[in-house]
Amino acid sequence: MKVVVIGGTGLIGSKVVALLGRHGHEAVAASPNTGVNTLTGEGLADVLQGAQVVVDVSNSPSFEDDAVMEFFRTSTTNLLNAEADAGVTHHVALSVVGTDRLQGSGYFRAKQVQEDLIKASGLPYSIVHATQFFEFAKGLADGMTDGDTVRLPAAKIQPMVSDDVAKAVGRTSAGAPVHGVVEVGGPETFEIEEFIRMGLDAQGDPRKVVTDPQATYWGAALSEDTLLPRPDAHIAETKFADWLGQQK
């Protein structure tokens, strides 16, 4: 199949392109630096010619509330319209476990709009919900740092490595549309505080990590299981400690 990967030069997208290529598909990386811009529509019609599947793993360059909403609404609308014109038969999008439970956050409100547009488009689709990536432990800490202290909400998290996220997206894109959501998560459940402390310790980061009942997750209040995947989720294999050991 010809599979166009929107955001195909990024962390997940480049891995998806490589995986699909190794399995015999014509995987095309599409992003602004390859001449494809979903915000303006530039290059979409050309790159989608002959494509059976479109995989959208793109992300907003800004997480500011209005900007991220504009990105996902405009980008997704342009992409879906172009796919309908091109006769694409499977739209796959990467989203986040717990999106519908994180609507206190502007970012997740925008992701929900993206999902709703896909569901209402009439195109055959699959949405992959993934948990937090191992690679983003430091970024998560940076966004919740107060002075030299990282203040984290009291909740559980089931993170996974980006390689396993890419495998889930690739596997879904090579299969039939599910007309719904597929969830994937890591093999272990941590308290967020434990996950972040392990990640920072492995990098020699001296920041203090604490649980703060008042802390939010990108603006959204959490309950204990907000970030956990459903019981029927596909569970990836790579453990956090094993991955950390490979980074040294």
Short mmCIF file of C-alpha atoms in Angstrom, two decimals:
data_model
loop_
_atom_site.label_atom_id
_atom_site.label_comp_id
_atom_site.label_asym_id
_atom_site.label_seq_id
_atom_site.Cartn_x
_atom_site.Cartn_y
_atom_site.Cartn_z
CA MET A 1 0.00 0.00 0.00
CA LYS A 2 0.95 3.64 -0.32
CA VAL A 3 0.81 5.11 3.17
CA VAL A 4 1.30 8.84 3.69
CA VAL A 5 2.55 9.69 7.17
CA ILE A 6 1.70 13.25 8.21
CA GLY A 7 4.36 14.35 10.66
CA GLY A 8 6.52 11.68 9.08
CA THR A 9 9.84 13.34 9.92
CA GLY A 10 9.21 13.56 13.68
CA LEU A 11 9.94 11.16 16.54
CA ILE A 12 7.03 8.78 15.93
CA GLY A 13 6.50 9.51 12.25
CA SER A 14 10.04 8.64 11.18
CA LYS A 15 9.79 5.33 13.03
CA VAL A 16 6.42 4.54 11.42
CA VAL A 17 7.79 5.31 7.95
CA ALA A 18 10.77 3.00 8.54
CA LEU A 19 8.61 0.18 9.93
CA LEU A 20 6.12 0.28 7.07
CA GLY A 21 8.93 0.42 4.54
CA ARG A 22 10.52 -2.69 6.02
CA HIS A 23 7.19 -4.48 5.63
CA GLY A 24 6.97 -3.70 1.95
CA HIS A 25 4.69 -0.67 1.94
CA GLU A 26 5.37 2.57 0.09
CA ALA A 27 5.63 4.85 3.13
CA VAL A 28 5.88 8.58 2.37
CA ALA A 29 6.95 11.08 5.03
CA ALA A 30 4.93 14.29 4.75
CA SER A 31 5.68 17.42 6.76
CA PRO A 32 6.32 21.12 6.14
CA ASN A 33 9.99 20.43 5.42
CA THR A 34 8.99 17.98 2.67
CA GLY A 35 6.61 20.53 1.13
CA VAL A 36 3.38 19.34 2.74
CA ASN A 37 1.60 21.75 5.08
CA THR A 38 -1.73 20.62 6.51
CA LEU A 39 -2.46 24.08 7.95
CA THR A 40 -2.39 25.74 4.51
CA GLY A 41 -3.19 22.67 2.43
CA GLU A 42 0.04 23.08 0.47
CA GLY A 43 1.18 19.85 -1.18
CA LEU A 44 -1.66 17.70 0.17
CA ALA A 45 -3.35 16.86 -3.13
CA ASP A 46 -0.06 15.83 -4.72
CA VAL A 47 1.23 13.66 -1.88
CA LEU A 48 -2.12 11.87 -1.45
CA GLN A 49 -2.35 10.74 -5.08
CA GLY A 50 -2.64 6.95 -5.08
CA ALA A 51 -2.57 6.68 -1.27
CA GLN A 52 -4.73 4.06 0.41
CA VAL A 53 -3.87 5.04 4.01
CA VAL A 54 -3.05 8.30 5.76
CA VAL A 55 -1.41 8.23 9.18
CA ASP A 56 -1.53 11.49 11.15
CA VAL A 57 1.07 11.71 13.93
CA SER A 58 1.59 15.46 13.61
CA ASN A 59 1.55 17.78 16.60
CA SER A 60 1.06 21.48 17.19
CA PRO A 61 4.23 23.60 17.34
CA SER A 62 2.59 25.61 20.13
CA PHE A 63 0.69 24.26 23.15
CA GLU A 64 -0.94 27.61 23.90
CA ASP A 65 -4.71 27.04 24.10
CA ASP A 66 -5.87 29.01 21.04
CA ALA A 67 -2.91 27.99 18.89
CA VAL A 68 -3.22 24.28 19.57
CA MET A 69 -6.96 24.35 18.94
CA GLU A 70 -6.43 26.18 15.65
CA PHE A 71 -3.76 23.68 14.64
CA PHE A 72 -5.77 20.52 15.21
CA ARG A 73 -9.05 21.92 13.89
CA THR A 74 -7.60 23.40 10.71
CA SER A 75 -5.03 20.69 10.01
CA THR A 76 -7.47 17.84 10.53
CA THR A 77 -10.21 19.48 8.46
CA ASN A 78 -7.85 20.14 5.55
CA LEU A 79 -6.43 16.64 5.73
CA LEU A 80 -9.79 14.87 5.86
CA ASN A 81 -11.13 16.91 2.93
CA ALA A 82 -8.05 16.13 0.86
CA GLU A 83 -8.32 12.43 1.72
CA ALA A 84 -11.95 12.35 0.63
CA ASP A 85 -11.00 13.94 -2.71
CA ALA A 86 -8.11 11.46 -3.16
CA GLY A 87 -10.14 8.35 -2.34
CA VAL A 88 -8.13 7.40 0.77
CA THR A 89 -9.72 4.37 2.44
CA HIS A 90 -8.19 4.45 5.95
CA HIS A 91 -7.37 7.41 8.19
CA VAL A 92 -5.22 6.59 11.22
CA ALA A 93 -4.54 9.18 13.92
CA LEU A 94 -2.36 9.04 17.01
CA SER A 95 -3.98 10.48 20.10
CA VAL A 96 -3.65 10.12 23.86
CA VAL A 97 -5.09 7.75 26.45
CA GLY A 98 -7.50 9.70 28.64
CA THR A 99 -8.14 12.53 26.16
CA ASP A 100 -11.87 12.60 26.95
CA ARG A 101 -11.06 12.71 30.69
CA LEU A 102 -8.56 15.58 30.39
CA GLN A 103 -10.83 18.32 29.10
CA GLY A 104 -9.58 20.81 31.70
CA SER A 105 -6.51 21.13 29.47
CA GLY A 106 -6.55 23.24 26.32
CA TYR A 107 -4.27 20.75 24.59
CA PHE A 108 -6.59 17.82 25.25
CA ARG A 109 -9.66 19.85 24.29
CA ALA A 110 -7.96 20.33 20.94
CA LYS A 111 -7.15 16.62 20.66
CA GLN A 112 -10.81 15.85 21.38
CA VAL A 113 -11.85 18.16 18.54
CA GLN A 114 -9.43 16.31 16.27
CA GLU A 115 -10.97 12.97 17.23
CA ASP A 116 -14.53 14.27 16.81
CA LEU A 117 -13.76 15.60 13.33
CA ILE A 118 -12.36 12.21 12.31
CA LYS A 119 -15.39 10.36 13.65
CA ALA A 120 -17.79 12.72 11.86
CA SER A 121 -15.91 12.68 8.54
CA GLY A 122 -17.50 9.57 7.07
CA LEU A 123 -14.04 8.20 6.24
CA PRO A 124 -13.01 4.75 7.51
CA TYR A 125 -10.75 5.43 10.48
CA SER A 126 -8.76 4.10 13.42
CA ILE A 127 -7.62 6.22 16.37
CA VAL A 128 -4.66 4.95 18.38
CA HIS A 129 -4.63 6.11 22.01
CA ALA A 130 -1.13 5.82 23.50
CA THR A 131 0.06 6.54 27.01
CA GLN A 132 2.89 8.95 27.85
CA PHE A 133 6.25 8.23 26.19
CA PHE A 134 9.38 7.36 28.17
CA GLU A 135 11.21 10.04 26.19
CA PHE A 136 8.97 12.78 27.57
CA ALA A 137 9.71 12.25 31.28
CA LYS A 138 12.03 15.27 31.36
CA GLY A 139 9.64 17.43 29.35
CA LEU A 140 6.83 16.55 31.71
CA ALA A 141 9.03 17.46 34.66
CA ASP A 142 10.05 20.74 33.03
CA GLY A 143 6.41 21.73 32.62
CA MET A 144 5.70 21.10 36.30
CA THR A 145 8.81 22.57 37.91
CA ASP A 146 8.51 25.27 40.57
CA GLY A 147 11.99 26.56 41.38
CA ASP A 148 14.03 23.40 41.94
CA THR A 149 11.00 21.25 42.80
CA VAL A 150 8.88 19.20 40.41
CA ARG A 151 5.28 19.18 41.69
CA LEU A 152 3.22 16.33 40.30
CA PRO A 153 -0.39 15.24 40.72
CA ALA A 154 -1.25 12.10 42.67
CA ALA A 155 -2.12 9.67 39.89
CA LYS A 156 -0.89 6.56 38.13
CA ILE A 157 0.70 6.37 34.70
CA GLN A 158 1.53 3.47 32.38
CA PRO A 159 4.22 4.92 30.06
CA MET A 160 5.72 3.31 26.97
CA VAL A 161 8.69 3.79 24.68
CA SER A 162 8.24 5.62 21.37
CA ASP A 163 9.38 2.53 19.43
CA ASP A 164 6.39 0.61 20.80
CA VAL A 165 4.06 3.51 19.99
CA ALA A 166 5.30 3.44 16.40
CA LYS A 167 4.75 -0.32 16.21
CA ALA A 168 1.15 0.13 17.38
CA VAL A 169 0.51 2.86 14.83
CA GLY A 170 2.15 0.84 12.05
CA ARG A 171 0.22 -2.30 12.95
CA THR A 172 -3.05 -0.38 12.97
CA SER A 173 -2.36 1.34 9.65
CA ALA A 174 -1.58 -1.97 7.95
CA GLY A 175 -4.87 -3.47 9.15
CA ALA A 176 -8.53 -2.82 8.45
CA PRO A 177 -10.15 0.33 9.88
CA VAL A 178 -11.61 -0.31 13.33
CA HIS A 179 -14.02 2.67 13.21
CA GLY A 180 -13.09 3.36 16.81
CA VAL A 181 -10.22 3.61 19.28
CA VAL A 182 -7.36 1.19 19.86
CA GLU A 183 -5.49 1.74 23.13
CA VAL A 184 -1.87 0.89 23.89
CA GLY A 185 0.18 1.25 27.05
CA GLY A 186 3.40 0.20 28.69
CA PRO A 187 3.90 -2.99 30.72
CA GLU A 188 4.20 -1.28 34.12
CA THR A 189 2.12 1.11 36.18
CA PHE A 190 3.87 3.82 38.21
CA GLU A 191 2.88 6.72 40.37
CA ILE A 192 3.69 9.78 38.25
CA GLU A 193 6.15 10.88 40.95
CA GLU A 194 7.99 7.55 40.71
CA PHE A 195 8.14 7.66 36.90
CA ILE A 196 9.53 11.20 36.82
CA ARG A 197 12.01 10.58 39.64
CA MET A 198 13.41 7.52 37.86
CA GLY A 199 13.77 9.48 34.64
CA LEU A 200 15.49 12.45 36.26
CA ASP A 201 17.75 10.32 38.44
CA ALA A 202 18.98 8.46 35.36
CA GLN A 203 20.05 11.81 33.88
CA GLY A 204 21.69 13.05 37.07
CA ASP A 205 19.04 15.76 37.38
CA PRO A 206 19.07 17.06 40.99
CA ARG A 207 15.55 18.47 41.10
CA LYS A 208 13.36 17.42 44.01
CA VAL A 209 10.26 15.48 42.95
CA VAL A 210 7.11 15.61 45.11
CA THR A 211 3.44 14.76 44.90
CA ASP A 212 1.28 17.86 45.25
CA PRO A 213 -2.50 17.35 45.62
CA GLN A 214 -3.03 20.74 43.95
CA ALA A 215 -0.89 19.99 40.90
CA THR A 216 -2.54 19.48 37.51
CA TYR A 217 -1.54 17.62 34.34
CA TRP A 218 -1.16 20.34 31.69
CA GLY A 219 -4.04 22.17 33.37
CA ALA A 220 -6.31 19.16 33.93
CA ALA A 221 -7.12 17.70 37.34
CA LEU A 222 -6.44 13.98 37.62
CA SER A 223 -8.01 11.10 39.44
CA GLU A 224 -5.90 8.03 40.17
CA ASP A 225 -6.69 6.23 36.90
CA THR A 226 -7.23 9.14 34.46
CA LEU A 227 -4.06 8.34 32.50
CA LEU A 228 -4.41 4.54 32.50
CA PRO A 229 -5.51 2.59 29.41
CA ARG A 230 -8.58 0.38 29.27
CA PRO A 231 -8.39 -3.27 30.39
CA ASP A 232 -8.50 -4.38 26.73
CA ALA A 233 -5.50 -2.25 25.73
CA HIS A 234 -2.57 -3.77 23.87
CA ILE A 235 0.35 -3.92 26.31
CA ALA A 236 3.81 -3.16 24.95
CA GLU A 237 6.89 -5.09 26.07
CA THR A 238 9.64 -2.56 26.81
CA LYS A 239 10.14 -1.79 30.52
CA PHE A 240 11.20 1.66 31.68
CA ALA A 241 14.27 0.53 33.65
CA ASP A 242 15.50 -1.50 30.66
CA TRP A 243 15.11 1.50 28.37
CA LEU A 244 16.84 3.81 30.84
CA GLY A 245 19.75 1.39 31.00
CA GLN A 246 20.11 1.56 27.22
CA GLN A 247 20.39 5.36 27.29
CA LYS A 248 23.67 5.41 29.21
#
